[in-house]
XYZ file of C-alpha atoms in Angstrom:
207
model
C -6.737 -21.513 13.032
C -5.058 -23.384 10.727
C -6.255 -22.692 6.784
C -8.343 -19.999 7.810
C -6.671 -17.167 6.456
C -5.875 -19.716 3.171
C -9.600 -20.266 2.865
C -10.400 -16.595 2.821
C -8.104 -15.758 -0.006
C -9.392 -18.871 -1.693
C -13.256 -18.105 -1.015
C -12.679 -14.424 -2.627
C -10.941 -16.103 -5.570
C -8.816 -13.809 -8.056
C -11.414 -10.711 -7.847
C -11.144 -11.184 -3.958
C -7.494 -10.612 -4.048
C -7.661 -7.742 -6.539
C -10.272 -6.279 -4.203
C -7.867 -6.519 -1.202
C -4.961 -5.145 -2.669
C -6.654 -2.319 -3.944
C -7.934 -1.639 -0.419
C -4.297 -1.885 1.288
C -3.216 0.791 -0.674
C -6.153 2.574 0.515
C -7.214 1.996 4.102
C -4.552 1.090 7.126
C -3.429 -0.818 8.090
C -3.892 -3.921 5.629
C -0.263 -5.326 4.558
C 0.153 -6.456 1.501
C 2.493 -8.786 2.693
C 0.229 -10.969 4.183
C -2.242 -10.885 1.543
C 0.279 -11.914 -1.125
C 2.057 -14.030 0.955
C -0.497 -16.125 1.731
C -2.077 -16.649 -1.592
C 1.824 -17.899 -2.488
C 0.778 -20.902 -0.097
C -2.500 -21.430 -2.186
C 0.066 -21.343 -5.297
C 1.623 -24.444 -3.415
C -1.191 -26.422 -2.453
C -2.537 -26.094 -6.382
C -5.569 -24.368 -5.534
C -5.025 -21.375 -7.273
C -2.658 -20.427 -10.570
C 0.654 -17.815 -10.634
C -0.129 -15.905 -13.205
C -3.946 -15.185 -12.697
C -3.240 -14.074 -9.274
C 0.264 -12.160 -9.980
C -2.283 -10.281 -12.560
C -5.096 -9.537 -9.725
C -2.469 -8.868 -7.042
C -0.694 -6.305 -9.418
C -4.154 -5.191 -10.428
C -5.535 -4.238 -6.927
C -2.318 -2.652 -6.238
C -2.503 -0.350 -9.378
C -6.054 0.735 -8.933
C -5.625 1.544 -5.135
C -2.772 3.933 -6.164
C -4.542 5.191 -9.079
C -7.394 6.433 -6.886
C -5.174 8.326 -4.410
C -3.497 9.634 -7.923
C -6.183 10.998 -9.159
C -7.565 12.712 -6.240
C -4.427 14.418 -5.573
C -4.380 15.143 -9.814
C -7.553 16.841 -9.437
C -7.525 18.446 -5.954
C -4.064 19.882 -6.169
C -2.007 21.259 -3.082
C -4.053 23.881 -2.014
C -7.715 22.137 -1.774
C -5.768 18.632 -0.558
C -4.081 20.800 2.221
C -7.399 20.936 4.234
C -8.461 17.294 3.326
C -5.111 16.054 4.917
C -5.572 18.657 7.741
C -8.508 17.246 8.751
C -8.704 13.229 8.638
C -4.942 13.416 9.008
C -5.781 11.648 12.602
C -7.536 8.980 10.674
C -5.374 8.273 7.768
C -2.011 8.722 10.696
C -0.824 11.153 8.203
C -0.204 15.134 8.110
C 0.927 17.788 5.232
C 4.399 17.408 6.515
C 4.877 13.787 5.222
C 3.187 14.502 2.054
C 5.511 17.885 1.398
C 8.651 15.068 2.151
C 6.980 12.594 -0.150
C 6.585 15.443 -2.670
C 10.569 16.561 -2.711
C 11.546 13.079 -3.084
C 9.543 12.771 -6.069
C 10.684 15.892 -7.033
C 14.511 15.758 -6.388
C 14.560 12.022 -8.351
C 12.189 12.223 -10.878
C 9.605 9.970 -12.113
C 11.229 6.378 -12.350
C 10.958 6.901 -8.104
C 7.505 5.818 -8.411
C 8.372 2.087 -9.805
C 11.389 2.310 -7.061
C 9.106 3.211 -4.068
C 6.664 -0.263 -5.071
C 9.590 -2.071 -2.774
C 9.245 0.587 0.145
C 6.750 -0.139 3.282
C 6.361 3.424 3.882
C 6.628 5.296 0.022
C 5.019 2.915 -2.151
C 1.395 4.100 -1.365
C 2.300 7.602 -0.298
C 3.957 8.471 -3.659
C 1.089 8.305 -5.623
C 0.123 11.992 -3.452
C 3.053 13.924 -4.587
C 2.873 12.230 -8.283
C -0.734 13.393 -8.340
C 0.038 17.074 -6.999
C 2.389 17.456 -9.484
C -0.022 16.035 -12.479
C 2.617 13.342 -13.794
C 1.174 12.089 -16.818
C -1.392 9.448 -16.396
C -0.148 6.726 -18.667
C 3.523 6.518 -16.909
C 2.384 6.543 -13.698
C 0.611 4.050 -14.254
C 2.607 1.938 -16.366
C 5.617 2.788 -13.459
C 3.314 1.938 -10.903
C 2.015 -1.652 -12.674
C 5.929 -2.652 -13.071
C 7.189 -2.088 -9.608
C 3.442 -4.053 -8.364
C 4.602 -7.284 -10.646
C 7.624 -7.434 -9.339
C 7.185 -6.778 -5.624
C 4.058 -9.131 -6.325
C 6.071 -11.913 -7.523
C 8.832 -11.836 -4.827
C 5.829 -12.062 -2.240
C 3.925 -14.909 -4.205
C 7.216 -16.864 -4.721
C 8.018 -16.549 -1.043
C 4.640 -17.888 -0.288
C 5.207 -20.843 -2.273
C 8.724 -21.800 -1.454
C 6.888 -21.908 2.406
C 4.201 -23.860 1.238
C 6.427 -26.087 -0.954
C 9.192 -26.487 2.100
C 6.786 -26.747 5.318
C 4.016 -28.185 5.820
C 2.858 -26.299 8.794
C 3.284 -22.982 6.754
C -0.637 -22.570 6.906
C -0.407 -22.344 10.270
C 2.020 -19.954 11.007
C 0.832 -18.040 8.696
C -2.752 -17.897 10.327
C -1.319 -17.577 13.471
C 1.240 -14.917 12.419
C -1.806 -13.062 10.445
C -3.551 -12.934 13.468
C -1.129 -11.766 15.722
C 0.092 -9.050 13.080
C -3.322 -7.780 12.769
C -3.979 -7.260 15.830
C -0.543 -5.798 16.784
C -0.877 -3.057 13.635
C -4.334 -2.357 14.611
C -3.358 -1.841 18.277
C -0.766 0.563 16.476
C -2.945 2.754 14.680
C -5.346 2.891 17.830
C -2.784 4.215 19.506
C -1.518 6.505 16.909
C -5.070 7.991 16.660
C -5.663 8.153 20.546
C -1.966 10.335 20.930
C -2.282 11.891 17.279
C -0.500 15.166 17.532
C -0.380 17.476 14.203
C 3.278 18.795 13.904
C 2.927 20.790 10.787
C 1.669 23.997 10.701
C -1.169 24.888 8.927
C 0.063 27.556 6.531
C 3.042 25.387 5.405
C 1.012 24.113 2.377
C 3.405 24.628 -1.104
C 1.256 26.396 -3.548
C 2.056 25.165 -7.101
């Protein structure tokens, strides 16, 4: 086990890890965490540079929120309604936590976006509510960028001060990748075996 998850960040280079943080913003469960995290090591063992991969990292991150921007942009509330309604099992997600996403946007305004980059649960699901109500394109994504970097470089810096201060932080990291992934894919088995809609189906907010 050991290196293995090292070697895959490695083998995709700085696209690779562009590519994968796009996708965790898109498809759970993928933590970003991990992915960062672990290319922090490669930052220790001098395989692979800071900057180029704070850029990729931040990159991914911004593109995968863009998407999910830009759908809600152009679908708006009541044609998104239905799309949530019915993959909601699959994406563990119903109109009820996108209307709570949307008045937390709402009630603090559009800084909340850069905020939310530091939250587990918000950070992707804010880009729905930002979209629904058509923030402008060029501060989202300039808000969304910001709070990336920095989350990004707390993660890569983490990484490194492992790789720097153990030498058995490969390891555990492989080990601990393994072990999260297949605890958080147990977890959204499970939530998609006992997935229950709560929301009812004429709640959507019509803008």
């Amino acid at each position: 086990m050991d290196d293995w998850v090292i070697r895959l960040i490695e083998g995709g280079g700085y696209w690779g890890i562009a590519l994968l943080m796009m996708i965790e913003n898109l498809v759970p469960p993928i933590p970003s965490e991990l992915i960062m995290g672990v290319a922090g090591i490669a930052l220790a063992r001098g395989t692979m540079a800071f900057l180029p991969v704070l850029a990729a990292g931040t990159l991914g991150c911004t593109l995968g929120n863009y998407i999910l921007f830009l759908a809600a942009d152009r679908l708006g509330y009541e044609r998104l309604h239905p799309v949530v309604e019915r993959w909601g099992r699959w994406l563990t997600m119903e109109w009820h936590d996108v209307e709570r996403a949307g008045r937390f946007f709402r009630r603090h305004g559009h800084w909340i976006v850069f905020v939310t980059r530091f939250m587990p649960m918000f950070r992707t699901m804010i880009s729905i509510p930002a979209g629904l109500s058509h923030m402008r394109h060029v501060p989202f994504l300039l808000y969304t960028a910001a709070g990336a970097a920095v989350w990004n470089t707390l993660l890569l810096m983490g990484g490194r001060w492992l790789g720097h201060r153990f030498e058995q932080a490969g390891e555990w990291i492989s080990w601990g990748t393994l072990a999260l992934g297949v605890a958080m894919l147990a977890w959204y088995v499970w939530r998609v075996a006992r997935w229950t809609p709560t929301a009812p189906k004429d709640s959507v907010s019509k803008r």
